[in-house]
C-alpha atoms as a PDB file:
ATOM      1  CA  MET A   1      51.915 105.008 -54.168  1.00  0.00           C
ATOM      2  CA  THR A   2      54.131 106.845 -56.524  1.00  0.00           C
ATOM      3  CA  VAL A   3      53.647 109.626 -59.012  1.00  0.00           C
ATOM      4  CA  VAL A   4      52.991 108.192 -62.445  1.00  0.00           C
ATOM      5  CA  SER A   5      52.804 111.433 -64.365  1.00  0.00           C
ATOM      6  CA  SER A   6      52.878 115.146 -63.981  1.00  0.00           C
ATOM      7  CA  GLN A   7      51.386 117.399 -66.614  1.00  0.00           C
ATOM      8  CA  ARG A   8      52.064 121.110 -66.946  1.00  0.00           C
ATOM      9  CA  ARG A   9      49.927 123.486 -68.941  1.00  0.00           C
ATOM     10  CA  ALA A  10      51.817 125.683 -71.371  1.00  0.00           C
ATOM     11  CA  ALA A  11      50.918 127.969 -74.271  1.00  0.00           C
ATOM     12  CA  GLY A  12      50.961 124.906 -76.520  1.00  0.00           C
ATOM     13  CA  PRO A  13      49.894 121.302 -75.943  1.00  0.00           C
ATOM     14  CA  ILE A  14      50.024 119.706 -72.522  1.00  0.00           C
ATOM     15  CA  LEU A  15      53.399 118.159 -71.887  1.00  0.00           C
ATOM     16  CA  ALA A  16      53.450 114.909 -69.948  1.00  0.00           C
ATOM     17  CA  LEU A  17      56.334 113.531 -68.015  1.00  0.00           C
ATOM     18  CA  THR A  18      56.023 109.859 -67.268  1.00  0.00           C
ATOM     19  CA  ILE A  19      58.111 108.603 -64.448  1.00  0.00           C
ATOM     20  CA  ALA A  20      59.249 105.082 -65.059  1.00  0.00           C
ATOM     21  CA  VAL A  21      61.602 104.566 -62.183  1.00  0.00           C
ATOM     22  CA  ALA A  22      61.423 101.244 -60.388  1.00  0.00           C
ATOM     23  CA  PHE A  23      62.931 100.696 -56.968  1.00  0.00           C
ATOM     24  CA  SER A  24      63.945  97.328 -55.611  1.00  0.00           C
ATOM     25  CA  ALA A  25      62.245  96.260 -52.416  1.00  0.00           C
ATOM     26  CA  GLY A  26      65.595  96.301 -50.650  1.00  0.00           C
ATOM     27  CA  ALA A  27      66.559  99.826 -51.666  1.00  0.00           C
ATOM     28  CA  HIS A  28      67.484 102.102 -48.769  1.00  0.00           C
ATOM     29  CA  ALA A  29      65.720 105.425 -48.543  1.00  0.00           C
ATOM     30  CA  GLN A  30      66.693 108.473 -46.540  1.00  0.00           C
ATOM     31  CA  PRO A  31      64.366 109.287 -43.632  1.00  0.00           C
ATOM     32  CA  LEU A  32      61.842 111.970 -44.524  1.00  0.00           C
ATOM     33  CA  LYS A  33      61.053 115.100 -42.517  1.00  0.00           C
ATOM     34  CA  VAL A  34      58.019 114.751 -40.269  1.00  0.00           C
ATOM     35  CA  GLU A  35      55.810 117.834 -39.961  1.00  0.00           C
ATOM     36  CA  PRO A  36      52.421 118.721 -38.452  1.00  0.00           C
ATOM     37  CA  LEU A  37      49.395 118.982 -40.742  1.00  0.00           C
ATOM     38  CA  ASP A  38      45.784 119.869 -39.896  1.00  0.00           C
ATOM     39  CA  ILE A  39      42.592 119.256 -41.850  1.00  0.00           C
ATOM     40  CA  ALA A  40      39.602 121.452 -40.995  1.00  0.00           C
ATOM     41  CA  THR A  41      36.287 119.769 -41.868  1.00  0.00           C
ATOM     42  CA  ASP A  42      32.659 120.412 -40.884  1.00  0.00           C
ATOM     43  CA  LYS A  43      33.195 117.786 -38.175  1.00  0.00           C
ATOM     44  CA  GLY A  44      36.238 119.508 -36.613  1.00  0.00           C
ATOM     45  CA  VAL A  45      39.979 120.011 -36.985  1.00  0.00           C
ATOM     46  CA  TYR A  46      42.106 116.869 -37.246  1.00  0.00           C
ATOM     47  CA  HIS A  47      45.811 116.852 -36.453  1.00  0.00           C
ATOM     48  CA  PHE A  48      48.349 114.627 -38.189  1.00  0.00           C
ATOM     49  CA  LYS A  49      52.116 114.159 -38.241  1.00  0.00           C
ATOM     50  CA  VAL A  50      53.113 113.452 -41.835  1.00  0.00           C
ATOM     51  CA  GLU A  51      56.278 112.590 -43.674  1.00  0.00           C
ATOM     52  CA  VAL A  52      57.068 115.120 -46.398  1.00  0.00           C
ATOM     53  CA  ALA A  53      58.208 113.943 -49.840  1.00  0.00           C
ATOM     54  CA  ASP A  54      59.531 117.137 -51.404  1.00  0.00           C
ATOM     55  CA  THR A  55      62.239 116.009 -53.806  1.00  0.00           C
ATOM     56  CA  HIS A  56      62.002 114.232 -57.130  1.00  0.00           C
ATOM     57  CA  ALA A  57      63.459 111.042 -55.615  1.00  0.00           C
ATOM     58  CA  THR A  58      61.227 110.984 -52.519  1.00  0.00           C
ATOM     59  CA  ARG A  59      58.093 111.683 -54.575  1.00  0.00           C
ATOM     60  CA  GLU A  60      58.980 108.831 -56.950  1.00  0.00           C
ATOM     61  CA  ARG A  61      59.402 106.344 -54.122  1.00  0.00           C
ATOM     62  CA  GLY A  62      56.390 107.510 -52.121  1.00  0.00           C
ATOM     63  CA  LEU A  63      54.937 104.712 -50.016  1.00  0.00           C
ATOM     64  CA  MET A  64      56.152 101.869 -52.198  1.00  0.00           C
ATOM     65  CA  TYR A  65      56.900  98.673 -50.246  1.00  0.00           C
ATOM     66  CA  ARG A  66      55.651 100.082 -46.928  1.00  0.00           C
ATOM     67  CA  LYS A  67      53.356  98.018 -44.734  1.00  0.00           C
ATOM     68  CA  SER A  68      52.014 100.930 -42.655  1.00  0.00           C
ATOM     69  CA  LEU A  69      51.922 104.726 -42.569  1.00  0.00           C
ATOM     70  CA  ALA A  70      50.821 107.654 -40.483  1.00  0.00           C
ATOM     71  CA  GLY A  71      50.575 109.987 -43.488  1.00  0.00           C
ATOM     72  CA  MET A  72      52.692 111.356 -46.310  1.00  0.00           C
ATOM     73  CA  LEU A  73      52.487 114.756 -47.975  1.00  0.00           C
ATOM     74  CA  PHE A  74      53.848 115.129 -51.509  1.00  0.00           C
ATOM     75  CA  ASP A  75      55.016 118.715 -52.108  1.00  0.00           C
ATOM     76  CA  PHE A  76      55.161 119.594 -55.819  1.00  0.00           C
ATOM     77  CA  LYS A  77      56.346 123.175 -55.098  1.00  0.00           C
ATOM     78  CA  THR A  78      54.033 124.617 -57.785  1.00  0.00           C
ATOM     79  CA  ALA A  79      50.451 123.811 -58.705  1.00  0.00           C
ATOM     80  CA  GLN A  80      50.117 121.285 -61.521  1.00  0.00           C
ATOM     81  CA  PHE A  81      47.980 118.400 -62.729  1.00  0.00           C
ATOM     82  CA  VAL A  82      49.284 115.060 -61.409  1.00  0.00           C
ATOM     83  CA  SER A  83      48.346 111.396 -61.587  1.00  0.00           C
ATOM     84  CA  PHE A  84      49.311 108.744 -59.081  1.00  0.00           C
ATOM     85  CA  TRP A  85      49.208 104.966 -59.141  1.00  0.00           C
ATOM     86  CA  MET A  86      49.440 102.198 -56.559  1.00  0.00           C
ATOM     87  CA  LYS A  87      52.178 100.101 -58.190  1.00  0.00           C
ATOM     88  CA  ASP A  88      54.261  98.369 -55.495  1.00  0.00           C
ATOM     89  CA  THR A  89      52.120  99.962 -52.774  1.00  0.00           C
ATOM     90  CA  LEU A  90      51.046  97.328 -50.264  1.00  0.00           C
ATOM     91  CA  ILE A  91      48.323  99.151 -48.294  1.00  0.00           C
ATOM     92  CA  PRO A  92      45.056 100.844 -49.345  1.00  0.00           C
ATOM     93  CA  LEU A  93      45.279 104.633 -49.351  1.00  0.00           C
ATOM     94  CA  ASP A  94      43.126 107.732 -49.438  1.00  0.00           C
ATOM     95  CA  MET A  95      44.732 110.358 -51.689  1.00  0.00           C
ATOM     96  CA  VAL A  96      43.776 113.934 -50.831  1.00  0.00           C
ATOM     97  CA  PHE A  97      44.640 116.297 -53.714  1.00  0.00           C
ATOM     98  CA  ILE A  98      45.281 119.833 -52.394  1.00  0.00           C
ATOM     99  CA  GLY A  99      45.345 123.095 -54.366  1.00  0.00           C
ATOM    100  CA  ALA A 100      47.930 125.851 -53.896  1.00  0.00           C
ATOM    101  CA  ASP A 101      45.523 127.668 -51.544  1.00  0.00           C
ATOM    102  CA  GLY A 102      45.340 124.659 -49.204  1.00  0.00           C
ATOM    103  CA  ARG A 103      41.799 123.695 -50.227  1.00  0.00           C
ATOM    104  CA  ILE A 104      41.028 120.061 -51.054  1.00  0.00           C
ATOM    105  CA  VAL A 105      40.447 119.713 -54.819  1.00  0.00           C
ATOM    106  CA  SER A 106      39.479 116.024 -54.840  1.00  0.00           C
ATOM    107  CA  ILE A 107      39.822 112.791 -52.862  1.00  0.00           C
ATOM    108  CA  ALA A 108      40.527 109.304 -54.199  1.00  0.00           C
ATOM    109  CA  ARG A 109      39.201 107.010 -51.490  1.00  0.00           C
ATOM    110  CA  ASN A 110      40.540 103.520 -50.751  1.00  0.00           C
ATOM    111  CA  ALA A 111      42.931 103.244 -53.699  1.00  0.00           C
ATOM    112  CA  GLN A 112      43.675  99.558 -54.089  1.00  0.00           C
ATOM    113  CA  PRO A 113      47.151  98.140 -53.438  1.00  0.00           C
ATOM    114  CA  MET A 114      49.238  97.175 -56.484  1.00  0.00           C
ATOM    115  CA  ASP A 115      46.777  98.743 -58.972  1.00  0.00           C
ATOM    116  CA  GLU A 116      48.537 100.471 -61.879  1.00  0.00           C
ATOM    117  CA  THR A 117      45.482 102.451 -62.997  1.00  0.00           C
ATOM    118  CA  PRO A 118      46.334 106.185 -62.988  1.00  0.00           C
ATOM    119  CA  ILE A 119      44.459 108.248 -60.401  1.00  0.00           C
ATOM    120  CA  PRO A 120      44.224 111.875 -61.638  1.00  0.00           C
ATOM    121  CA  SER A 121      44.178 114.903 -59.358  1.00  0.00           C
ATOM    122  CA  GLY A 122      41.117 116.437 -61.045  1.00  0.00           C
ATOM    123  CA  GLY A 123      42.791 119.843 -61.269  1.00  0.00           C
ATOM    124  CA  ASP A 124      46.000 121.661 -60.496  1.00  0.00           C
ATOM    125  CA  VAL A 125      47.400 120.741 -57.069  1.00  0.00           C
ATOM    126  CA  LYS A 126      50.434 121.749 -55.076  1.00  0.00           C
ATOM    127  CA  GLY A 127      50.270 118.819 -52.681  1.00  0.00           C
ATOM    128  CA  VAL A 128      48.873 115.339 -52.273  1.00  0.00           C
ATOM    129  CA  LEU A 129      48.247 113.868 -48.838  1.00  0.00           C
ATOM    130  CA  GLU A 130      48.160 110.115 -48.502  1.00  0.00           C
ATOM    131  CA  LEU A 131      46.369 108.629 -45.516  1.00  0.00           C
ATOM    132  CA  ARG A 132      45.391 105.123 -44.488  1.00  0.00           C
ATOM    133  CA  GLY A 133      42.502 103.941 -46.668  1.00  0.00           C
ATOM    134  CA  GLY A 134      39.192 105.052 -45.145  1.00  0.00           C
ATOM    135  CA  ARG A 135      40.675 107.804 -42.949  1.00  0.00           C
ATOM    136  CA  ALA A 136      39.365 110.681 -45.116  1.00  0.00           C
ATOM    137  CA  GLY A 137      35.850 109.303 -44.685  1.00  0.00           C
ATOM    138  CA  GLU A 138      36.262 108.912 -40.928  1.00  0.00           C
ATOM    139  CA  ILE A 139      36.945 112.642 -40.568  1.00  0.00           C
ATOM    140  CA  ASP A 140      34.357 113.606 -43.227  1.00  0.00           C
ATOM    141  CA  ALA A 141      36.979 115.293 -45.430  1.00  0.00           C
ATOM    142  CA  GLU A 142      35.450 116.740 -48.604  1.00  0.00           C
ATOM    143  CA  PRO A 143      36.551 118.933 -51.512  1.00  0.00           C
ATOM    144  CA  GLY A 144      36.697 122.543 -50.315  1.00  0.00           C
ATOM    145  CA  ASP A 145      37.918 121.652 -46.812  1.00  0.00           C
ATOM    146  CA  LYS A 146      41.106 123.422 -45.696  1.00  0.00           C
ATOM    147  CA  VAL A 147      44.478 121.743 -45.150  1.00  0.00           C
ATOM    148  CA  ARG A 148      46.948 123.636 -42.978  1.00  0.00           C
ATOM    149  CA  GLU A 149      50.633 122.905 -43.446  1.00  0.00           C
ATOM    150  CA  ARG A 150      53.697 125.118 -43.996  1.00  0.00           C
ATOM    151  CA  ILE A 151      53.596 124.670 -47.805  1.00  0.00           C
ATOM    152  CA  PHE A 152      50.131 126.260 -48.060  1.00  0.00           C
ATOM    153  CA  PRO A 153      49.348 129.947 -47.351  1.00  0.00           C
ATOM    154  CA  LYS A 154      47.830 130.780 -43.996  1.00  0.00           C
END
């Protein structure tokens, strides 16, 4: 998955930035930081180790061309409306859109590999967590549940 657009609200019309950067399958990427992340649901607290994409370049590349993942957190630094797509993404994903307060805003479940249809955040988010398709359902994650990670307030 990669970010397809990011929209910021201003005093005037919404400005949209469309990212049209393509990476070749053989491109080398720098290793990402791996950090702990917890999701607290009605069913319990679930612990993950996730890669953190916190630069323009790492957010653009996302999980493109990967055949597996543990989890990836996209840190946008400030809350904003975002859309993602699955272009050049080989595995189904759950996308967990997280507000600045660490609460889940929305979840896109089982996004289909290679699909270029934009998947909107449904509101302003500071982070997006990508998990293996179906994982959000396995832990009963729902909007309003709390995500704990260093980028969100305690």
